[in-house]
mmCIF file of C-alpha atoms in Angstrom:
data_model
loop_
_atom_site.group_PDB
_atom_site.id
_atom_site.type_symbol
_atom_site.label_atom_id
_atom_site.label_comp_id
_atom_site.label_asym_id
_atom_site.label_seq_id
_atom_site.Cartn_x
_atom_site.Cartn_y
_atom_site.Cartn_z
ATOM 1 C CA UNK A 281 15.634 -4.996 -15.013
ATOM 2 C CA UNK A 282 15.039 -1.363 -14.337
ATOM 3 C CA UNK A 283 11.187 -0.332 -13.530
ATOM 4 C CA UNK A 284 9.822 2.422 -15.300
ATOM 5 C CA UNK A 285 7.399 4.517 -13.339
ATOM 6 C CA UNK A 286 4.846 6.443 -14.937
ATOM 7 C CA UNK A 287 4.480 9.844 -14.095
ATOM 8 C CA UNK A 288 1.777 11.376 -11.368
ATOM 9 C CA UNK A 289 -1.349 12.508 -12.727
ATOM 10 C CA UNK A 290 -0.201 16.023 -11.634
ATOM 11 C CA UNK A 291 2.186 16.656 -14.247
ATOM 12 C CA UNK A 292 1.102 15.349 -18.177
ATOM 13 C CA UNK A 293 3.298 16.110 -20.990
ATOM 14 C CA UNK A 294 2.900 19.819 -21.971
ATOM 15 C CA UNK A 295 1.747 18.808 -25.318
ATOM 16 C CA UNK A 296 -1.561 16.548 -23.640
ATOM 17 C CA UNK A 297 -2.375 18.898 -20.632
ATOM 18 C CA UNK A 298 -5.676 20.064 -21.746
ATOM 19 C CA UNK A 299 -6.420 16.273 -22.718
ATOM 20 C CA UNK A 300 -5.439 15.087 -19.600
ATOM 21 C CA UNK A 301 -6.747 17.344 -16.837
ATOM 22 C CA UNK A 302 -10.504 17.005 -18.217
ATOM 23 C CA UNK A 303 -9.641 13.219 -17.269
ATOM 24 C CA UNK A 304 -8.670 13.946 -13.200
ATOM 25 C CA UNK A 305 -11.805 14.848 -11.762
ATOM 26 C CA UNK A 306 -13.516 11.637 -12.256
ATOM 27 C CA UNK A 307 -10.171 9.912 -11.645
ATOM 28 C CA UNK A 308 -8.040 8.252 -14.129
ATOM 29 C CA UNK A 309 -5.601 5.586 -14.152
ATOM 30 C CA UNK A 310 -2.245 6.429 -16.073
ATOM 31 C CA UNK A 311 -0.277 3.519 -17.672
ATOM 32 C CA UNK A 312 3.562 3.245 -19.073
ATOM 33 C CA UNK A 313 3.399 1.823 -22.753
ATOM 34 C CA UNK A 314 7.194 0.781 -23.832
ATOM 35 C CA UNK A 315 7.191 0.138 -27.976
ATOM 36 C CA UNK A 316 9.389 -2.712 -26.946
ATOM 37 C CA UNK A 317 8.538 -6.683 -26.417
ATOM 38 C CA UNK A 318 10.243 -8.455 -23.686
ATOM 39 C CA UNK A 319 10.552 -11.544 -26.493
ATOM 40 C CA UNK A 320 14.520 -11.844 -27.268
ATOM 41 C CA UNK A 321 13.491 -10.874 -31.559
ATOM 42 C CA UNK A 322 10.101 -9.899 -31.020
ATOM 43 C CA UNK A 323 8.252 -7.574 -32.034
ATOM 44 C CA UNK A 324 5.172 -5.668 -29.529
ATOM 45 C CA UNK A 325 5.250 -3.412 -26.504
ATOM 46 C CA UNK A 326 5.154 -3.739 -23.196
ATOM 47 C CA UNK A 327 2.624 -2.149 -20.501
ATOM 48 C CA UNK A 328 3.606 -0.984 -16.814
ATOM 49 C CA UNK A 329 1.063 -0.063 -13.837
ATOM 50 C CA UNK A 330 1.725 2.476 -11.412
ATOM 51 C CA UNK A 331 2.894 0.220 -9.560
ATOM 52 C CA UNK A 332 6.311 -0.406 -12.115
ATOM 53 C CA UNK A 333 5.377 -3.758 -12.597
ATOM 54 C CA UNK A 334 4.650 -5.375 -16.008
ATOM 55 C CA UNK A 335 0.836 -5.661 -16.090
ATOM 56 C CA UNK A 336 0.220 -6.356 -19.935
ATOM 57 C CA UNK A 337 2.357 -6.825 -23.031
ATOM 58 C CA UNK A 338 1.930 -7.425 -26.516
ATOM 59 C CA UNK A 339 3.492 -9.832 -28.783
ATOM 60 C CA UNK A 340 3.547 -9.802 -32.738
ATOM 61 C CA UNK A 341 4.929 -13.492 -33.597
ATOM 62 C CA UNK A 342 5.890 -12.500 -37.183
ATOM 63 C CA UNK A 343 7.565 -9.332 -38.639
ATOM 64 C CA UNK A 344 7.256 -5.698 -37.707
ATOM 65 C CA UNK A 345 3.645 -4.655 -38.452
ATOM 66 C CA UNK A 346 2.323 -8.053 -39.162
ATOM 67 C CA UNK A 347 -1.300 -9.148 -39.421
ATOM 68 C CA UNK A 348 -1.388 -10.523 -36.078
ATOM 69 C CA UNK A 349 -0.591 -9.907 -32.335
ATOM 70 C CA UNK A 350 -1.557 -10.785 -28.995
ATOM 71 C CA UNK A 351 -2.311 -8.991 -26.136
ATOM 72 C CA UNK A 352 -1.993 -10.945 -22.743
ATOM 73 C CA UNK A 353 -1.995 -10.194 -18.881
ATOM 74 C CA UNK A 354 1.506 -10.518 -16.963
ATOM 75 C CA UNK A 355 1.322 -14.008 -16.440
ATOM 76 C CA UNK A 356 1.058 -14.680 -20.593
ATOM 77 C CA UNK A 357 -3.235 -15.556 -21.019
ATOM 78 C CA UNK A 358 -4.696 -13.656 -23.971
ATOM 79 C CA UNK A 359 -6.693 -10.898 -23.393
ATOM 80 C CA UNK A 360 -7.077 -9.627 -27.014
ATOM 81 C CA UNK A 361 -6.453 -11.016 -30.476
ATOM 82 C CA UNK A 362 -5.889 -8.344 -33.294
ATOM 83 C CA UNK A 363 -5.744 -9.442 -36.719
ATOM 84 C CA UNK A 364 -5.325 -6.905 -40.041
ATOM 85 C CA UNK A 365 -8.059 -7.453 -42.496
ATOM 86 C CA UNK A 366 -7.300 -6.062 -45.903
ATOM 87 C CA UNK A 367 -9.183 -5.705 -49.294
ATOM 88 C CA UNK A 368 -7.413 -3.422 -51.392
ATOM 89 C CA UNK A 369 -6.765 -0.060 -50.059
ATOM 90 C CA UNK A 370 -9.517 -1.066 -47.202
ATOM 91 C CA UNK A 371 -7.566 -1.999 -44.585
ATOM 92 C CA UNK A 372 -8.946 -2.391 -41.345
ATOM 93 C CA UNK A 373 -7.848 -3.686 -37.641
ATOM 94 C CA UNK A 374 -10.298 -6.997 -35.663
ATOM 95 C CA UNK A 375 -9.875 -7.166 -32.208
ATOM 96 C CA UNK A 376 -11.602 -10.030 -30.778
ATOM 97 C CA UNK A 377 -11.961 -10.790 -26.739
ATOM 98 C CA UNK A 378 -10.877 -13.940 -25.526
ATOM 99 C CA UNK A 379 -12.199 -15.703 -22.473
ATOM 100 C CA UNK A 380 -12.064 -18.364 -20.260
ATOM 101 C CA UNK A 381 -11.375 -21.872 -22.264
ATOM 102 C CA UNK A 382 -15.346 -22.448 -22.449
ATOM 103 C CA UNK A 383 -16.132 -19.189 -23.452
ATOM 104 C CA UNK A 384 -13.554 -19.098 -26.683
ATOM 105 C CA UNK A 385 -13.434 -15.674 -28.420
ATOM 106 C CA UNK A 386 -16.016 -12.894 -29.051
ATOM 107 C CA UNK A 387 -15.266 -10.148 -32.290
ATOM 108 C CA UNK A 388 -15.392 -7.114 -29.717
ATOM 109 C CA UNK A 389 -14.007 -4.205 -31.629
ATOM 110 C CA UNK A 390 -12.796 -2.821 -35.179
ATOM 111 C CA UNK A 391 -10.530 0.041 -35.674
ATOM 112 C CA UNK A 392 -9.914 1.635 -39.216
ATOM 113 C CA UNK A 393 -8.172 4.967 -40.449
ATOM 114 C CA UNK A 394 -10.080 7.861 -40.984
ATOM 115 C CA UNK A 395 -9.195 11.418 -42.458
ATOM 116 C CA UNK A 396 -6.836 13.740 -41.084
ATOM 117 C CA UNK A 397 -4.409 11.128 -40.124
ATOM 118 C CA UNK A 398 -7.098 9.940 -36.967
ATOM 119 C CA UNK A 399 -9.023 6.338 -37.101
ATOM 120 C CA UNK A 400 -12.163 5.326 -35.930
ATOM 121 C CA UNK A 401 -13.273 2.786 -33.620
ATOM 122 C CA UNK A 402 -16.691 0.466 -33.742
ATOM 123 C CA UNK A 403 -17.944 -1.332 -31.514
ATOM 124 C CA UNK A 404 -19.708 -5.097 -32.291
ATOM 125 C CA UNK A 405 -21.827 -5.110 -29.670
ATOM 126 C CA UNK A 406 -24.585 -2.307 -29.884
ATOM 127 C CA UNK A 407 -22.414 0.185 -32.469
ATOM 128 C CA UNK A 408 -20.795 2.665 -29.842
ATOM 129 C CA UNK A 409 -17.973 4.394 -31.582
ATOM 130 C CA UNK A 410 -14.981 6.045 -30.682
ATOM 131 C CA UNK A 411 -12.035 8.445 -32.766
ATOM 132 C CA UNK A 412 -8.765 8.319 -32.153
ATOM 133 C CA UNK A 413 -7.778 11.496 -33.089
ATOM 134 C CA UNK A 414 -3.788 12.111 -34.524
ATOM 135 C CA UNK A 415 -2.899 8.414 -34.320
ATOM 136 C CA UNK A 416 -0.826 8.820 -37.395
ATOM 137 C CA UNK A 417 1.806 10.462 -35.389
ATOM 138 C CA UNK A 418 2.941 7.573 -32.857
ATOM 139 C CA UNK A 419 3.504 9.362 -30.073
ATOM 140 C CA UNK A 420 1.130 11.943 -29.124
ATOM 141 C CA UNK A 421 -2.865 11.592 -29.814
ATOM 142 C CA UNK A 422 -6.050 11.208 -27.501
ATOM 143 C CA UNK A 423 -9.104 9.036 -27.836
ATOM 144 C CA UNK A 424 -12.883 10.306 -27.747
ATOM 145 C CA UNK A 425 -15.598 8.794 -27.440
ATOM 146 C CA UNK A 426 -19.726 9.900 -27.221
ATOM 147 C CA UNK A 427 -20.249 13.560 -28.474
ATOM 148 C CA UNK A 428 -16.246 13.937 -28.383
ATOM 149 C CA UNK A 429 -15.624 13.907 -24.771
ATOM 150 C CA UNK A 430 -12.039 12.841 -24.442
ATOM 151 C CA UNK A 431 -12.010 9.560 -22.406
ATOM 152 C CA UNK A 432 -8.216 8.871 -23.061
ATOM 153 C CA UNK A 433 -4.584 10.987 -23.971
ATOM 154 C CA UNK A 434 -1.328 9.235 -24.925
ATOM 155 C CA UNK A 435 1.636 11.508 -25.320
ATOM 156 C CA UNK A 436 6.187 10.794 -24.676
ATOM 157 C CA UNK A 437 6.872 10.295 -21.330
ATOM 158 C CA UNK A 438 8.386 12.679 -19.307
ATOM 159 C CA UNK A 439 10.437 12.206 -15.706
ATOM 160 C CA UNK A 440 9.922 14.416 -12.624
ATOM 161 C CA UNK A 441 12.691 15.836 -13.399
ATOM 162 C CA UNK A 442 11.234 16.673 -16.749
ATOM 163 C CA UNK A 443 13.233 14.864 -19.286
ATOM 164 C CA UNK A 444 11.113 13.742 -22.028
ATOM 165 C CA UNK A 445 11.857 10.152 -22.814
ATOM 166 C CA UNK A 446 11.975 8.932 -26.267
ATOM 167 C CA UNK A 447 9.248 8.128 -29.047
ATOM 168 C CA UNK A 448 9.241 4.695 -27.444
ATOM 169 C CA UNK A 449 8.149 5.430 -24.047
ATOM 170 C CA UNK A 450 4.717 7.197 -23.507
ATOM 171 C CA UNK A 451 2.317 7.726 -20.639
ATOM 172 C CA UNK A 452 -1.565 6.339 -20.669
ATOM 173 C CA UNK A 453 -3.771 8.170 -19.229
ATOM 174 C CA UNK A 454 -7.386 6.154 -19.359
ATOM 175 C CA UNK A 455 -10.514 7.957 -17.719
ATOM 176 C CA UNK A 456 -12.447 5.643 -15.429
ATOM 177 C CA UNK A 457 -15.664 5.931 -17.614
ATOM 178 C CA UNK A 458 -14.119 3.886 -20.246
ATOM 179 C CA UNK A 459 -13.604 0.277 -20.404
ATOM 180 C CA UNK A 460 -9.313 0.246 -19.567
ATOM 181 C CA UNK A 461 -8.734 -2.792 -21.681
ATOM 182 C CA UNK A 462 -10.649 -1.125 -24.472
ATOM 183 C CA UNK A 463 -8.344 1.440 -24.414
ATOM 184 C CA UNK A 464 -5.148 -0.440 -24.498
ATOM 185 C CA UNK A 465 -6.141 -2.255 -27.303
ATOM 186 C CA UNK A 466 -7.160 0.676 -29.189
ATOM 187 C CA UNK A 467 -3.351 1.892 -28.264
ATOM 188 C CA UNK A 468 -1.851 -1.104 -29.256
ATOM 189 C CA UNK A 469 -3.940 -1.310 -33.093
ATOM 190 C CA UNK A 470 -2.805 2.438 -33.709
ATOM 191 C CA UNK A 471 1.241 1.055 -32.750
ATOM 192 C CA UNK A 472 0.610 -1.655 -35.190
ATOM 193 C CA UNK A 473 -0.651 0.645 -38.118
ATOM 194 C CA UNK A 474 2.198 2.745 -37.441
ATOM 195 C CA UNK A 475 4.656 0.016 -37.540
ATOM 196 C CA UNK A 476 5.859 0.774 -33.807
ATOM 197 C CA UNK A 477 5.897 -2.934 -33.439
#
């Protein structure tokens, strides 16, 4: 299997420049997020290091854009647990933090759409809230958090070369301020309200 490296910090997508060079001073750490599962059938996405190797994925058991998925390290524990809750035209994403087998689970975040095609992001423990802002378009949006600094920008991937990659393959770019896990996850709910996976 080919490895998919993400690109240097130096050179973002044109479309997420601004996003992403207000993340480099402080340092950042960019991620590869393939729309694909590495499940023969399944459905989720797949996320690479800098280093080209597989350090998370996601898997969605049932059908595309079901209720459930999971988000686990490389070697398959569960990091995350995100469930759809729904009450009529309510509909809102759980993400709840698993831990060690004596620990169980904790409800950590909640995620639900907001206007102008954005969502917004609560947090259960002490209400810190976040936006994701142009979610509804899959591959190109940025995440803010306290008094709208931007403390995240996903956008297509692009090569050195500068081939853009397709809709499926986009570059991470998470701030070092900002909890990275957090982030994925918050990636991950806005692929599954999308029906990327």
């Amino acid at each position: 299997m080919a490895k998919i490296q993400p690109l240097p910090a130096a050179s973002p997508s044109p479309s997420s420049t601004d996003e992403c060079q207000s993340l480099q001073p402080r340092g950042e750490q960019v991620f590869t997020v393939w729309m694909k599962s590495l499940v023969f059938s399944g459905n989720g996405c797949t996320v690479y290091g800098t280093d080209g190797r597989v350090a998370f994925r996601v898997d969605n058991y049932g059908c595309r854009g079901g209720r459930e998925a999971f988000f686990m390290d490389r070697d398959g524990k569960t990091l995350i647990g995100i469930r759809r809750k729904s009450f009529g035209m309510f509909r809102r994403w759980e993400a709840c933090r698993y831990f060690d087998a004596g620990e169980g689970t904790r409800p950590w975040f909640t995620l639900h759409k907001a206007r102008k095609g954005g969502a917004a992001v609560t947090m259960h423990d002490g209400g810190r809230t976040y936006a994701v802002e142009g979610c509804s378009c899959k591959s190109d949006y940025k995440i803010s958090g306290a008094g709208g600094a931007v403390v995240a920008a996903i956008a297509r991937k692009q090569t050195a070369s500068g081939v853009v990659l397709g809709e499926d393959v986009l570059t991470l770019t998470v701030g070092s301020e900002v909890d990275h896990l957090l982030v994925l996850g918050m990636v991950v709910v806005c692929g599954l309200m999308n029906r990327c996976m």
